[in-house]
Short mmCIF file of C-alpha atoms and ligand atoms in Angstrom, two decimals:
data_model
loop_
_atom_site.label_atom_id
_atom_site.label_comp_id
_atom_site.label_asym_id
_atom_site.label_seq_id
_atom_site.Cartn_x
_atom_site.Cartn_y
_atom_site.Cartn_z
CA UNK A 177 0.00 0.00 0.00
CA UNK A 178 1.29 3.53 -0.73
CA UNK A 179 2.34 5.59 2.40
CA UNK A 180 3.65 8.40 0.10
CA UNK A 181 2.42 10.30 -3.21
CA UNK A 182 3.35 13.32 -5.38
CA UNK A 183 1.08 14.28 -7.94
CA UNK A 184 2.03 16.75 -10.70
CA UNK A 185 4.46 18.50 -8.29
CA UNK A 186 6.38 21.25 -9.44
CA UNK A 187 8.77 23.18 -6.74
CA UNK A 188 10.58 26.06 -8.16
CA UNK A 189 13.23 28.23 -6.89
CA UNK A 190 12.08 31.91 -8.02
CA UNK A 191 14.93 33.96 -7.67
CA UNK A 192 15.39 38.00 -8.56
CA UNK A 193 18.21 38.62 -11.20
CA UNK A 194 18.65 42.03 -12.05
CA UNK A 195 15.12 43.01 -11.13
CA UNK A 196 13.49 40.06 -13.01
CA UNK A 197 11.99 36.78 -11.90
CA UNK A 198 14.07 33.50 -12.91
CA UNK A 199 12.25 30.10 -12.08
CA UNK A 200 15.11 27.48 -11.71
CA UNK A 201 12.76 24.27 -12.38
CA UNK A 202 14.29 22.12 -10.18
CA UNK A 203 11.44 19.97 -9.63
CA UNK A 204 8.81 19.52 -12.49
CA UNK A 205 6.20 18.01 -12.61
CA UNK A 206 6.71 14.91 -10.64
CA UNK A 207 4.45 12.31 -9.89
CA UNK A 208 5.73 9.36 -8.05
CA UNK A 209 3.82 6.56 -5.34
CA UNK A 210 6.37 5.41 -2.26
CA UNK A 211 4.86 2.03 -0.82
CA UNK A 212 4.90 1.21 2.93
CA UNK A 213 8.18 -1.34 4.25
CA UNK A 214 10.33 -0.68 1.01
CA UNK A 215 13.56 1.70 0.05
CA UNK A 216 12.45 4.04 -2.85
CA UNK A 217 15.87 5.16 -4.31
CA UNK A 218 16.37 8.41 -6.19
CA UNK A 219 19.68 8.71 -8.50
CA UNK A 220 20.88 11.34 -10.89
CA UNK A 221 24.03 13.46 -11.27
CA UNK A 222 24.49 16.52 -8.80
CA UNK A 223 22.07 19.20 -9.81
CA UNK A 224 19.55 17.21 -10.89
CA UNK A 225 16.55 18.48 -8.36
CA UNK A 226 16.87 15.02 -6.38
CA UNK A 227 17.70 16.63 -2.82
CA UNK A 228 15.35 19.30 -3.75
CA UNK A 229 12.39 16.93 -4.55
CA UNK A 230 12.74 14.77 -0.82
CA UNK A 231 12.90 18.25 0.64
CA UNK A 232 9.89 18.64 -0.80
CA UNK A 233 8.30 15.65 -0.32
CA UNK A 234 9.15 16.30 3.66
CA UNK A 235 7.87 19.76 3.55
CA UNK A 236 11.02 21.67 3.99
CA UNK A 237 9.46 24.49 1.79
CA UNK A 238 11.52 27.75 1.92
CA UNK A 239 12.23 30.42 0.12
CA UNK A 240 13.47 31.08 -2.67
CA UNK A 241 11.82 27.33 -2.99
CA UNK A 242 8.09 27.76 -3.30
CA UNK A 243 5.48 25.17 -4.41
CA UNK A 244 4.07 26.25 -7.61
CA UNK A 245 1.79 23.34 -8.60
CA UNK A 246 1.03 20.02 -7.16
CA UNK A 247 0.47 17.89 -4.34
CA UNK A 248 2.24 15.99 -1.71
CA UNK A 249 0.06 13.14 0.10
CA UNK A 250 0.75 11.18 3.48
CA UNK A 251 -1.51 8.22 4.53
CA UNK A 252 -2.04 8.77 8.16
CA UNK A 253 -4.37 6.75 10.17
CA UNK A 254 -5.36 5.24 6.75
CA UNK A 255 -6.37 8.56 5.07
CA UNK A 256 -4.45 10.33 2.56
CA UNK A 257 -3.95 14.25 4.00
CA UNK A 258 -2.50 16.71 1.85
CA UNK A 259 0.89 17.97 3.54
CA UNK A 260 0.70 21.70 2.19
CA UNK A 261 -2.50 22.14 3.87
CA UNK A 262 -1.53 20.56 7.04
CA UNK A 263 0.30 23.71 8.12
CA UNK A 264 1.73 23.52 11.83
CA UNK A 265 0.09 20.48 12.13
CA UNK A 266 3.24 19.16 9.67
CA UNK A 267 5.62 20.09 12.53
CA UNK A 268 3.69 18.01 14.72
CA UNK A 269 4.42 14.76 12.89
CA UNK A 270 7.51 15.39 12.41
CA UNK A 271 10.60 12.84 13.25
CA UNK A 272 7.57 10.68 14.91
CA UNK A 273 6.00 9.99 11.18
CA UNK A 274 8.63 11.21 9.07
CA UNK A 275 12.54 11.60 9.62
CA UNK A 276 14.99 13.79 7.75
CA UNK A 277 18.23 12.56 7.48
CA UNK A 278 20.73 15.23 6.47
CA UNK A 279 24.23 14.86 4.10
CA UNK A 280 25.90 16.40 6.73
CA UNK A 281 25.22 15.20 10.71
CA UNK A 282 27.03 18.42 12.15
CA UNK A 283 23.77 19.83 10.59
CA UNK A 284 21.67 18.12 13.12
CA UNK A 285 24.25 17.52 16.28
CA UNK A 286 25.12 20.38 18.58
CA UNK A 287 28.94 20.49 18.95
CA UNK A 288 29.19 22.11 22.16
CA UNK A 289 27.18 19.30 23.95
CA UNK A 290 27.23 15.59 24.69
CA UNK A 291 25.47 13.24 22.19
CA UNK A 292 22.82 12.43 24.99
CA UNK A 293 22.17 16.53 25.85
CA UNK A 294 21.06 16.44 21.17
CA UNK A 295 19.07 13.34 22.26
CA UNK A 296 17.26 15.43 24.81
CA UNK A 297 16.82 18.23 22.78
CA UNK A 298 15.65 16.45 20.22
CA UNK A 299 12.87 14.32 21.67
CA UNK A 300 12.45 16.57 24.38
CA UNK A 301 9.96 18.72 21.89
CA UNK A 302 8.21 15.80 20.80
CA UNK A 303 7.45 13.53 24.01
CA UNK A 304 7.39 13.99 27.33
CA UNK A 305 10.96 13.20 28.74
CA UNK A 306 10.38 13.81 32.42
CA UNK A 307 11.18 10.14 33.36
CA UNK A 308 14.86 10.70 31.80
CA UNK A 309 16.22 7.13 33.14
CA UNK A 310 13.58 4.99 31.22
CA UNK A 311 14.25 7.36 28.38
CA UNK A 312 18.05 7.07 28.70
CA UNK A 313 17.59 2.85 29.11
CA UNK A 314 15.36 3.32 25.91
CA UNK A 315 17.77 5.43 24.00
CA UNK A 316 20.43 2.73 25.30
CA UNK A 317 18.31 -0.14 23.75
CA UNK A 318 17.88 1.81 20.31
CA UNK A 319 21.56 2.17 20.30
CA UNK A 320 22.20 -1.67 21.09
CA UNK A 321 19.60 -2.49 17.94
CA UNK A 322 21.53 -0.49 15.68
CA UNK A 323 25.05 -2.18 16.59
CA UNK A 324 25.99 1.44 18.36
CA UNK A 325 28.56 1.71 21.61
CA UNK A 326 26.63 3.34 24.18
CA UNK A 327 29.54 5.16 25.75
CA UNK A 328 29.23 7.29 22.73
CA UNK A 329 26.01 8.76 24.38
CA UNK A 330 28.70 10.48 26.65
CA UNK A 331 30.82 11.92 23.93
CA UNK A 332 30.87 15.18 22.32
CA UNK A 333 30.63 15.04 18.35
CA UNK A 334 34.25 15.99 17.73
CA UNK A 335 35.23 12.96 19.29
CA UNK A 336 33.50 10.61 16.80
CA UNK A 337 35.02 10.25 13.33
CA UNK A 338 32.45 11.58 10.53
CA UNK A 339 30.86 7.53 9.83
CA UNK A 340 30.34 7.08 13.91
CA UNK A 341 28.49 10.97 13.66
CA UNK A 342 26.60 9.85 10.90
CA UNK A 343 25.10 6.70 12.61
CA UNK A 344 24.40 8.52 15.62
CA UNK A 345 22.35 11.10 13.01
CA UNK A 346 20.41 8.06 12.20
CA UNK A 347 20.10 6.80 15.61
CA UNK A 348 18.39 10.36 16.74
CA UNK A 349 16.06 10.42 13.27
CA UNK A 350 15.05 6.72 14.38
CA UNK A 351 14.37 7.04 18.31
CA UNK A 352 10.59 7.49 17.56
CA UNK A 353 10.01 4.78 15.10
CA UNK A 354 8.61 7.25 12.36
CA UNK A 355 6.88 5.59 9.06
CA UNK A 356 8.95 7.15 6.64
CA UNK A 357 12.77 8.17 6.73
CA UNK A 358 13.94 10.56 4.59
CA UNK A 359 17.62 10.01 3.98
CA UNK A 360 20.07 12.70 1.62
CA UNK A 361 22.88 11.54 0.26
CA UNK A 362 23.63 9.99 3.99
CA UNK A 363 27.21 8.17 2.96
CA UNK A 364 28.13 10.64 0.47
CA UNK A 365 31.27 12.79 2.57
CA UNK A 366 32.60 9.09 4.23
CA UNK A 367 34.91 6.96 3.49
CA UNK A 368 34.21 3.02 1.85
CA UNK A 369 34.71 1.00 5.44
CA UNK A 370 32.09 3.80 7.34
CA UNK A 371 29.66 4.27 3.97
CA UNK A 372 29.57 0.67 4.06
CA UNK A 373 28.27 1.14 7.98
CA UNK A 374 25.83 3.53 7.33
CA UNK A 375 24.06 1.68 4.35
CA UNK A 376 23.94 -1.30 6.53
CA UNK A 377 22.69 0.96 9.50
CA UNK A 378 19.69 2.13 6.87
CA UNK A 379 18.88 -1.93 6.19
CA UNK A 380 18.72 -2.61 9.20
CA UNK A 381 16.64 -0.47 10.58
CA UNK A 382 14.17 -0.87 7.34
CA UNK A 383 14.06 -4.43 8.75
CA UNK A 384 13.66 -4.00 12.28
CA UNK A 385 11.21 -0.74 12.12
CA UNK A 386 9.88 -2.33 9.01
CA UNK A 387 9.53 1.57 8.11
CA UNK A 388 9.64 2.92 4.30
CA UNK A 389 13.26 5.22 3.50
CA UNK A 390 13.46 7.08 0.88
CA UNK A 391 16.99 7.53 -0.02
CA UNK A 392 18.58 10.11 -2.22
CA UNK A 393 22.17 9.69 -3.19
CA UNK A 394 23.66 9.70 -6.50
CA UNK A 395 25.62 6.39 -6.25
CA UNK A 396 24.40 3.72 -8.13
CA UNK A 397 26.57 1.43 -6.45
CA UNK A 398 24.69 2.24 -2.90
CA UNK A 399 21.72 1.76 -5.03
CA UNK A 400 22.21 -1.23 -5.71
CA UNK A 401 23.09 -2.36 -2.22
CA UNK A 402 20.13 -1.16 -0.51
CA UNK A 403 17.13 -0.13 -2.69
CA UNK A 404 13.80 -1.96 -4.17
CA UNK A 405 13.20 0.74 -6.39
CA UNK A 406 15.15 3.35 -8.27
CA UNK A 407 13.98 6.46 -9.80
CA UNK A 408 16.00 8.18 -12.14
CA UNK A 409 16.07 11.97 -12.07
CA UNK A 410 17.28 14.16 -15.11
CA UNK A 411 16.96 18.03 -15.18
CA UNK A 412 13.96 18.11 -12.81
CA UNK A 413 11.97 15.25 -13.75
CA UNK A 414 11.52 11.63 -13.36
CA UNK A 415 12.83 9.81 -16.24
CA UNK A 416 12.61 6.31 -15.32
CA UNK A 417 11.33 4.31 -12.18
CA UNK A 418 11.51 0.44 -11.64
CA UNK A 419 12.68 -2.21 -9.28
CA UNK A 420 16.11 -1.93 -8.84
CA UNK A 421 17.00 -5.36 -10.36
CA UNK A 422 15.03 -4.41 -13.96
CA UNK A 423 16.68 -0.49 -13.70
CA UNK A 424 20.26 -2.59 -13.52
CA UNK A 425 19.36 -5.76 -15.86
CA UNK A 426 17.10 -3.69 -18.53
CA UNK A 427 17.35 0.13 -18.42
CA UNK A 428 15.35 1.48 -20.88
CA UNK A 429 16.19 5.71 -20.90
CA UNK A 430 19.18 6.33 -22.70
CA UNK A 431 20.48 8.25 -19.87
CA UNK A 432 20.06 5.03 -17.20
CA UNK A 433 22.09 3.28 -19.98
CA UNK A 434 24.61 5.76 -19.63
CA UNK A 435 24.60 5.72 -15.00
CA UNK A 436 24.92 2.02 -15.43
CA UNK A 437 27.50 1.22 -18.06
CA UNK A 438 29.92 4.08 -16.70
CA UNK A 439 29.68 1.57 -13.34
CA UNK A 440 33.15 -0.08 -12.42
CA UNK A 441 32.76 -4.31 -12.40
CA UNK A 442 35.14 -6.43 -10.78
CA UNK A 443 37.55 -7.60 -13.64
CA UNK A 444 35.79 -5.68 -16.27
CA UNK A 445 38.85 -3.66 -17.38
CA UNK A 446 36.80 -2.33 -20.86
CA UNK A 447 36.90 1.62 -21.15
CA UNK A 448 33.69 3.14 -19.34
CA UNK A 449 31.77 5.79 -21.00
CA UNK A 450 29.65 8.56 -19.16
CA UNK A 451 27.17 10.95 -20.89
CA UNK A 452 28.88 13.59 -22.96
CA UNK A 453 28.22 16.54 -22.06
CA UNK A 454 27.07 18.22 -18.66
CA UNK A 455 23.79 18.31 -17.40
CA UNK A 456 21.87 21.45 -17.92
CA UNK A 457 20.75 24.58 -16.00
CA UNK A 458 17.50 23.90 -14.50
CA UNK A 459 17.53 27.75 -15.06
CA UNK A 460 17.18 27.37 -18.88
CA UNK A 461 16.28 24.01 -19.27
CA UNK A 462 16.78 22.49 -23.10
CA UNK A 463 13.17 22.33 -24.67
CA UNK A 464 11.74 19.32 -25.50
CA UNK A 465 13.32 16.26 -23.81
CA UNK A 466 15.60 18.15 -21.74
CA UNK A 467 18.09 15.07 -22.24
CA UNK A 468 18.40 15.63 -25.94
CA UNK A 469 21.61 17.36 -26.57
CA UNK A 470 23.43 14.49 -24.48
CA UNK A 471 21.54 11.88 -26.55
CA UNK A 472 22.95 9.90 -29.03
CA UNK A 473 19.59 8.80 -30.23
CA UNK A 474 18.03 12.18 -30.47
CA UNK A 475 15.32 12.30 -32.91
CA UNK A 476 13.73 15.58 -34.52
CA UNK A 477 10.49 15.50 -32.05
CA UNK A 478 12.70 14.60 -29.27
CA UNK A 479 13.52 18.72 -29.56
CA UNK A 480 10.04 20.25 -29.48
CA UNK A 481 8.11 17.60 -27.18
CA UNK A 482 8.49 16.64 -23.80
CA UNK A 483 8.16 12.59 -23.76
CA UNK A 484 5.79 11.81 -20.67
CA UNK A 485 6.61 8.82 -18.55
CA UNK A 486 4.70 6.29 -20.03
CA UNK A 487 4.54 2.19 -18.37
CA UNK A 488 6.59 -0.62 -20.14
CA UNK A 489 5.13 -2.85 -17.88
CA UNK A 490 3.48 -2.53 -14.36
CA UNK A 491 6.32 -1.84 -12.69
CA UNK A 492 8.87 0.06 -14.83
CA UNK A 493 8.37 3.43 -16.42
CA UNK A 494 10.07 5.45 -18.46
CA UNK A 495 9.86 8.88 -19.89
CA UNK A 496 11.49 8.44 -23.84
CA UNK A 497 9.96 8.38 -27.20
CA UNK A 498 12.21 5.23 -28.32
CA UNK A 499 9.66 3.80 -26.02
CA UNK A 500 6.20 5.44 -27.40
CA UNK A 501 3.46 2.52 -28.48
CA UNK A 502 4.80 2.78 -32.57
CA UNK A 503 7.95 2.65 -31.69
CA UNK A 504 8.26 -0.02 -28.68
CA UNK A 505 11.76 -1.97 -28.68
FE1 LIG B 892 16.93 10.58 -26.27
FE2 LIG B 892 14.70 11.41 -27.45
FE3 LIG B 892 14.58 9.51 -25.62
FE4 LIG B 892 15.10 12.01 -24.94
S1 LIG B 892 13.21 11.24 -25.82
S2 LIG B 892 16.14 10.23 -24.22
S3 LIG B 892 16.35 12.69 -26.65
S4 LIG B 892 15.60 9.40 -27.61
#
């Protein structure tokens, strides 16, 4: 069952350049359904409106970002509410439904105090804390679940390395079971041995909360690790979506193609090619399929129309003309 959808959501940045309004389209037109108990991945090169589209979906609206069209949907208590008409009632469910995890933890911990003093903080807002000891023995027990050294409750952030900061960042965005975690780019600045920790961290809490994560990070490899599903981003939009296994086995967009084969493979020593190119300003977006002047397969409509994202099958989409009914593959 779906515990998350976007319909036709479009989140601009309007921004004032030399007296006159730019929109930098960095999320258009998306319309995507996040199931309960799985890990929807989103991939795409930097720039690509991912971070800005689970910012979204969590309701971190700010300007310059603003909302222009569209809808964001939770299912609570088996009814699908509208989060840009919840209004302070969104801060309410906050980290208890839905968790934000941020690229960087010194984002979220306090440096000047003790890991336990952010716990208290933290959850302090949300629940009542008055009996700390059965909170600290719970906090304790969270941190025993997740494979965590409790003697790091006692620390101060400085004197964790950057992958042990990170975990506890996950610990505190898990403490209240929430539904859905929200997780950007949340290896990206680590090295291999502590990425590998966090992605693990993320698994197994998905199997023990049995909660739905929604992970943004452009690393295919992670991708592959941890998600059920991958969507694709390009210049703002969706331009594929399917389990992860078809996305690596059968990608259909010309620019999947392109994130998969540049992917290293253990004694595959064949030269890897990326998309030529760069990706675009989402300030002045190519027309038509915005991936067109990095296609090799370009075609003459592929300049004036946008393709929609169109099904292959039940479970795979794609947004390409190569892939319109007269011309199926
Ligand atoms: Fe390439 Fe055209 Fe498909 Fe866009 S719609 S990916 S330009 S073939």
């Amino acid at each position: 069952m779906e515990i998350l959808k976007a319909e036709n959501l479009k989140a601009y940045y309007l921004l004032d350049i030399g007296g006159k309004l730019h929109s930098v389209r960095a999320v258009d037109d998306i319309n995507i359904s996040i199931k309960e108990n799985e890990i929807y991945g989103i991939a795409g090169e930097s720039g690509c409106g991912k971070s800005t589209l689970i910012k979204t979906l969590y309701g971190m609206v700010e300007p310059p970002l603003n909302v222009v069209d569209g809808k964001v949907y939770y299912r609570i208590d088996n009814e699908y509410k509208n989060i840009f008409s919840l209004n302070g009632a969104l801060e309410s469910i906050r980290w208890n439904y839905i968790s934000y995890i941020p690229q960087g933890s010194m984002s979220v911990l306090n440096p000047v105090v003790k890991i336990i003093e952010s716990f208290w903080d933290f959850i302090g807002s949300r629940v009542d804390i008055s009996d700390k000891s059965t909170w600290r023995k719970n906090i304790e027990e969270h941190f025993a679940l997740l494979g965590l050294p409790t003697k790091v409750l006692d620390a101060y952030p400085h004197q964790l390395s950057g992958g042990m900061r990170q975990r506890v960042t996950i610990a505190l965005a898990t403490i209240l079971s929430p539904k859905i975690i929200v997780a950007d780019e949340p290896s990206t600045a680590l090295d291999v041995v502590a990425q590998r920790a966090v992605i693990q961290l993320l698994k197994e809490i998905q199997k023990n909360l049995k909660n739905t994560i929604i992970l943004v990070t452009h690393d295919m490899g992670v991708h592959a690790s941890i998600s059920d599903r991958i969507a694709i981003m390009y210049a703002g939009k969706i331009v594929e979506e399917a389990p992860t296994s078809e996305i690596f086995e059968s990608p259909r967009h010309p620019y999947t193609k392109y994130l998969i084969g540049a992917l290293p493979k253990i004694g595959d020593k064949s030269y890897k090619v990326s998309a030529p190119g760069a990706p675009p300003s989402l300030l002045n977006s190519p027309s038509g399929c915005r991936f067109h002047p990095r296609c090799s397969q370009a075609m003459e409509e592929c300049k004036v129309n946008v393709p929609e994202l169109i099904s292959v099958n039940s479970e795979h989409r794609v947004a390409c003309f190569l892939y319109s009914k007269e011309r199926e593959l």
